Tab-separated table of C-alpha atoms in Angstrom:
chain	number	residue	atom	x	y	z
G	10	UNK	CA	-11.419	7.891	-12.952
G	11	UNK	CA	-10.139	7.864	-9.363
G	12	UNK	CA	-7.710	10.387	-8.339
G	13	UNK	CA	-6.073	10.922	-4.861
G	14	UNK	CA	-3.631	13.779	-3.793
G	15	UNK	CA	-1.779	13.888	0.008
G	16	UNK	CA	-1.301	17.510	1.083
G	17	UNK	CA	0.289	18.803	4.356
G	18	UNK	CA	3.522	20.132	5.416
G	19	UNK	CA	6.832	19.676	4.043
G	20	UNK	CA	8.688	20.013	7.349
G	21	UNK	CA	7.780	19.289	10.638
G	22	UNK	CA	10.068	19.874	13.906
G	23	UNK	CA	10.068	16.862	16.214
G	24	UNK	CA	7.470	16.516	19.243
G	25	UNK	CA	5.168	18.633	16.710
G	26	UNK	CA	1.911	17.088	15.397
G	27	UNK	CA	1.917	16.071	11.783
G	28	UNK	CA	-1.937	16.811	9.581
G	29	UNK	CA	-2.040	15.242	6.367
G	30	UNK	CA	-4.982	15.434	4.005
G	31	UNK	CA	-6.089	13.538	1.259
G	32	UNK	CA	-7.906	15.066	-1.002
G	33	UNK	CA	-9.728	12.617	-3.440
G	34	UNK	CA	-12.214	12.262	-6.791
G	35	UNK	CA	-13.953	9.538	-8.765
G	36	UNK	CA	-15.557	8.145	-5.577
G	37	UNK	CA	-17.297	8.376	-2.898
G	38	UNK	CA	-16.486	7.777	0.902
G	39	UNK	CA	-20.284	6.984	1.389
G	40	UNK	CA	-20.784	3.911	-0.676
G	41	UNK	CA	-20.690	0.658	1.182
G	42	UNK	CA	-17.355	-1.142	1.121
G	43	UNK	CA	-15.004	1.875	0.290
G	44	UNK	CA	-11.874	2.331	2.497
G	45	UNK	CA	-9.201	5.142	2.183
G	46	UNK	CA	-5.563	4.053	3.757
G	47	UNK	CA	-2.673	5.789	4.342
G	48	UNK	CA	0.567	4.009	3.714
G	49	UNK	CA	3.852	5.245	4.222
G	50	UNK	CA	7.345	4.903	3.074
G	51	UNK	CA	11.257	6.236	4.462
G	52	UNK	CA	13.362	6.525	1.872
G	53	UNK	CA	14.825	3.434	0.448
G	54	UNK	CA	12.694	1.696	2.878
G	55	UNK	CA	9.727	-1.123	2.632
G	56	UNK	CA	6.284	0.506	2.371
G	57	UNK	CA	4.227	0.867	6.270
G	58	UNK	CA	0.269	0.356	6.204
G	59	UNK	CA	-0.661	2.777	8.799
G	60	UNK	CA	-4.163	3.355	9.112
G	61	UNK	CA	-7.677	2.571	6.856
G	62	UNK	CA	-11.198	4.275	7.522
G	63	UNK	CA	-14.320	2.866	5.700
G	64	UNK	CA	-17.471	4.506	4.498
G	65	UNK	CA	-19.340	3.473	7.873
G	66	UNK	CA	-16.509	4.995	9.754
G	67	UNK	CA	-15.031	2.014	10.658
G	68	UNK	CA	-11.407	2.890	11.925
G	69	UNK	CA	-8.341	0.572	11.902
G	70	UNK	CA	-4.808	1.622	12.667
G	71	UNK	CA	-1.008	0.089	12.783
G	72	UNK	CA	-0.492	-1.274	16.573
G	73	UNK	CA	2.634	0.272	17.083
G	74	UNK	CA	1.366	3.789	15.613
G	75	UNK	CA	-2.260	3.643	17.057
G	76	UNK	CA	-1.336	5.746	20.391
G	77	UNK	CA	0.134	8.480	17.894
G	78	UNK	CA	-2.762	8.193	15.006
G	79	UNK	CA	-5.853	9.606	14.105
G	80	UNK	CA	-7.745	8.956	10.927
G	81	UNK	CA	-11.160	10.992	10.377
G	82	UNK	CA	-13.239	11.751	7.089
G	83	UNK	CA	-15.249	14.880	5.744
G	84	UNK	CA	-17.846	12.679	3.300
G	85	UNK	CA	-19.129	16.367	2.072
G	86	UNK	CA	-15.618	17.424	1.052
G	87	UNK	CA	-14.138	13.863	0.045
G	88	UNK	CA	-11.384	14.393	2.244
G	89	UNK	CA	-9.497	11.783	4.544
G	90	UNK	CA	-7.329	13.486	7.056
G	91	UNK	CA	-4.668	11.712	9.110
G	92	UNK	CA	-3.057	13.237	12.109
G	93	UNK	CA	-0.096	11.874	14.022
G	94	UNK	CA	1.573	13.607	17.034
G	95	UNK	CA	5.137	13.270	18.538
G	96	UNK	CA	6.670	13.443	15.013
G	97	UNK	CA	10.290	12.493	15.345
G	98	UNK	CA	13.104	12.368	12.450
G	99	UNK	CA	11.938	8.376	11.928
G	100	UNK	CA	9.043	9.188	11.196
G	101	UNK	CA	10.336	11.001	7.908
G	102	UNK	CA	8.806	9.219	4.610
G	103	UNK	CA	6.843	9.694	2.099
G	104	UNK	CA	3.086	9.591	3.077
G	105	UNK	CA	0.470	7.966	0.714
G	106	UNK	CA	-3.465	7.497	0.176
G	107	UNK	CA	-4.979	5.198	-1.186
G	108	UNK	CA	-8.588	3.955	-2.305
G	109	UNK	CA	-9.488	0.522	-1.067
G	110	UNK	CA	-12.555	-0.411	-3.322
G	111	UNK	CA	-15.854	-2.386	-2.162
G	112	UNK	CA	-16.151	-5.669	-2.350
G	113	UNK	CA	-18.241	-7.091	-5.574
G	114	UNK	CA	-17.450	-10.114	-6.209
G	115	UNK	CA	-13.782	-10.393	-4.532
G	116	UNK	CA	-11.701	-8.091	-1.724
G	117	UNK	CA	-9.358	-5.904	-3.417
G	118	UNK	CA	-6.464	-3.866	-1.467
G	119	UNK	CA	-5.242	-0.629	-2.540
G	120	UNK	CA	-6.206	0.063	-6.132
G	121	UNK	CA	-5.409	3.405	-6.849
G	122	UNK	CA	-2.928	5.903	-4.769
G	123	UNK	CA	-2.240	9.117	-4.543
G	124	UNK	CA	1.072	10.842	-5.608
G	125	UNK	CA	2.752	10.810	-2.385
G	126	UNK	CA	3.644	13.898	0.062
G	127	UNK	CA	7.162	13.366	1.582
G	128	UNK	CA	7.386	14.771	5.058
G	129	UNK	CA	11.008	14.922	6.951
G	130	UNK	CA	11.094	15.475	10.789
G	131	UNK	CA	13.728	17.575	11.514
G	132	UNK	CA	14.686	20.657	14.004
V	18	UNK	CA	1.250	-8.868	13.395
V	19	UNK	CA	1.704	-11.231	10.522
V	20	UNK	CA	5.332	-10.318	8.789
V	21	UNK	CA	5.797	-11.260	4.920
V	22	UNK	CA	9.384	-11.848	3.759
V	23	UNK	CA	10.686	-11.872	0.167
V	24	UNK	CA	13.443	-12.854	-1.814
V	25	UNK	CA	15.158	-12.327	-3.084
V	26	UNK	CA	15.834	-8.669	-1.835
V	27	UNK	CA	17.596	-7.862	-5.461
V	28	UNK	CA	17.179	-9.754	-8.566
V	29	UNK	CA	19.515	-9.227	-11.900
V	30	UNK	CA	18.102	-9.956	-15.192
V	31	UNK	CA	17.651	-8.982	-18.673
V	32	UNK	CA	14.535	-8.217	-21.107
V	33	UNK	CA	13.162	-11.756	-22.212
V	34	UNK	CA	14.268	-13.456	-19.146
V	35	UNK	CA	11.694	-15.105	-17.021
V	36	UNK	CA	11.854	-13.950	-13.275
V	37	UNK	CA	10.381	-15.351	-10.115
V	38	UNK	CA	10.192	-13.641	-6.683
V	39	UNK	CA	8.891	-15.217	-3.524
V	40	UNK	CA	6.642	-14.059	-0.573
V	41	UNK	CA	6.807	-15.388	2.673
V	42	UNK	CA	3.974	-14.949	5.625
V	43	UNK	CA	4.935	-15.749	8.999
V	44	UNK	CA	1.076	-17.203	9.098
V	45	UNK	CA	-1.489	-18.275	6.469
V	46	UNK	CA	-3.077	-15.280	4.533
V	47	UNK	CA	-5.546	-17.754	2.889
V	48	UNK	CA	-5.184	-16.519	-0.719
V	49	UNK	CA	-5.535	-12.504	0.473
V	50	UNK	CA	-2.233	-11.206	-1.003
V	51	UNK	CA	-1.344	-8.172	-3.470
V	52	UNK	CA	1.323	-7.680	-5.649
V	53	UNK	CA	2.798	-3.973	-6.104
V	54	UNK	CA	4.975	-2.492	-8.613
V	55	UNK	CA	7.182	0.528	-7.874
V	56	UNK	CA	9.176	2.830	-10.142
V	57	UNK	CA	11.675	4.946	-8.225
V	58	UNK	CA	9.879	8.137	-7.241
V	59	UNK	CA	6.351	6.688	-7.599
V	60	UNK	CA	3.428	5.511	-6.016
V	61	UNK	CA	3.019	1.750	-6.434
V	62	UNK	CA	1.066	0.297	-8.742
V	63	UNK	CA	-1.345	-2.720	-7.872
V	64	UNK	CA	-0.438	-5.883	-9.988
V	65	UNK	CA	-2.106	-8.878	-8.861
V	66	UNK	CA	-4.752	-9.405	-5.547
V	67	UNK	CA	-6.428	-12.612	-3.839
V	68	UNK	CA	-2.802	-13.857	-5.073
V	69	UNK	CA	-3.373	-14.679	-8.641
V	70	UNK	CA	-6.139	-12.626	-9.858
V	71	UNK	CA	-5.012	-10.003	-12.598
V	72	UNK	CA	-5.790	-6.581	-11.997
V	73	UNK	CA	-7.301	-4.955	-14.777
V	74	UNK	CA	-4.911	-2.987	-17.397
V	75	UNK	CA	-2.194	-5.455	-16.243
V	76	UNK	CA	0.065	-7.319	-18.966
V	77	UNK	CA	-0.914	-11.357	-18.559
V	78	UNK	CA	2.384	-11.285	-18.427
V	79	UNK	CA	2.508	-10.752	-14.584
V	80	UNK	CA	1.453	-14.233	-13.072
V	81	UNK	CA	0.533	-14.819	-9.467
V	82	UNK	CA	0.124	-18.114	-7.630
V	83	UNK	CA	0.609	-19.591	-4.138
V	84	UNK	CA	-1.981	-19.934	-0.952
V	85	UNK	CA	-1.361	-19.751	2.869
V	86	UNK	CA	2.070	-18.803	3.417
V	87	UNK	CA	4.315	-18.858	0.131
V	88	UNK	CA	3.122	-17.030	-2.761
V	89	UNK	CA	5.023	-16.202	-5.974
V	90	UNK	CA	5.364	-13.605	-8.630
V	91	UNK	CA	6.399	-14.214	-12.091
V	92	UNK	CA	7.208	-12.284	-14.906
V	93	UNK	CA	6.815	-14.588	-17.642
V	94	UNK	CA	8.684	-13.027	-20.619
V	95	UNK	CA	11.305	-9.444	-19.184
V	96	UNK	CA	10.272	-6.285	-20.745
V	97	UNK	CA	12.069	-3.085	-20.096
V	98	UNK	CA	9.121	-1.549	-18.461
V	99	UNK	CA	9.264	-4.180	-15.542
V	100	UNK	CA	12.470	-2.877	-14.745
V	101	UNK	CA	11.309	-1.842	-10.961
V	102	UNK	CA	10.529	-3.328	-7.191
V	103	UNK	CA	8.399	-5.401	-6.153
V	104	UNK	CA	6.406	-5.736	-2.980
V	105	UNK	CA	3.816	-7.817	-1.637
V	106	UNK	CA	1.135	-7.138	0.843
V	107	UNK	CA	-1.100	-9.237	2.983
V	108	UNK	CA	-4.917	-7.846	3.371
V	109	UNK	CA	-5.875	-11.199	5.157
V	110	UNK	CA	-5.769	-9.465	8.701
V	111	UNK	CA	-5.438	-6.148	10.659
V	112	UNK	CA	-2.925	-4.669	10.692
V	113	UNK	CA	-2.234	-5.235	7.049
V	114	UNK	CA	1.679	-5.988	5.865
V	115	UNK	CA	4.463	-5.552	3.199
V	116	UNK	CA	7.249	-7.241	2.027
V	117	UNK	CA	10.182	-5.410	2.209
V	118	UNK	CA	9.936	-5.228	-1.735
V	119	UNK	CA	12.415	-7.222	-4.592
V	120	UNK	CA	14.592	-4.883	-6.933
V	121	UNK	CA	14.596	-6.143	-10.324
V	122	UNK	CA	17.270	-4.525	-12.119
């Protein structure tokens, strides 16, 4: 069974830098083909793909975030960590993980997610 | 970036109905789209990929179709569990995309 959990800070003060972690089970970050995203979501609002990493540490990010992101993995630890700096009060949403599973016979997305950490930006 | 539009953006029914909702991409996808399902306070759910393929545990009741740029979801037969939104995603190209999600209600 795959599990995911997010885990960072509740509250960050704008122009801060924002660490989220994603702590996961059930898989492994160095098979071939697995991903882990990060999505997020303001409240009320559509969801926002914002970054993906891939067991051969293959790295792709959201354009208009990629200046301000940073996606990394600890294989020994299954952890994903995303950082983003310059946190400011838009940025406020809930931040996801999710497991993006190999390819067998057809590409998946996101199968399984975490919980969900909401983060607000505010002074 | 390719954007995906749905509608429509809120959808009235009740259980038994059948209910369509539509996904726009501002450029073909091929057939690489996802359907999610979101309860209010939860993580979504993953209901259909490559457009109409079922993911596994997932009523047959949730069909998928469409190719390129319109795609559809149906819910073939209401149930009070489907009560939720909706959102689709496109995994055909970096940087993958949502819809702005469908409230079914």
């Amino acid at each position: 069974q795959i599990t995911l959990k997010e885990s960072g800070p509740t509250l960050v003060k704008p122009t801060q830098t924002l660490t989220l972690t994603c702590s996961f089970s059930g898989f492994s970050l160095s098979t071939s083909g697995v991903g882990v995203g990060w999505i997020r979501q303001p409240p009320g609002k559509a969801l926002e793909w914002l970054a993906l990493i891939y067991w051969n540490d293959d790295k792709r990010y959201s354009p208009s975030l990629k200046s301000r992101l940073t996606i990394t993995k600890d294989t020994s630890k299954n952890q994903v960590v995303l950082t983003m700096t310059n946190m400011d009060p838009v940025d406020t949403a809930t931040y996801y993980c999710a497991h993006r599973p190999p390819l067998i016979t057809v590409s998946r997305p996101f199968d399984s997610w975490g919980q969900g950490a909401l983060v607000t930006v505010s002074s | 970036d390719i954007q995906l539009t749905q509608s429509p953006s809120t959808l009235s029914a009740s259980v038994g109905d059948r209910v369509t909702i539509t996904c726009r991409a501002s450029q073909s996808v091929s057939s690489w789209l996802a359907w999610y399902q979101q309860k209010s306070g939860k993580a979504p759910k993953l209901l259909i990929y490559k457009a109409s393929s079922l993911e596994s545990g997932v009523p047959s009741r949730f069909i998928g179709s469409g190719f390129g740029t319109e795609f559809t979801l149906t819910i073939s037969s209401l149930q009070p569990d489907d009560f939720a939104t909706y959102s689709c995603q496109q995994y055909n190209s970096y940087p993958w995309t949502f819809g702005p999600g469908t409230k079914v209600e």
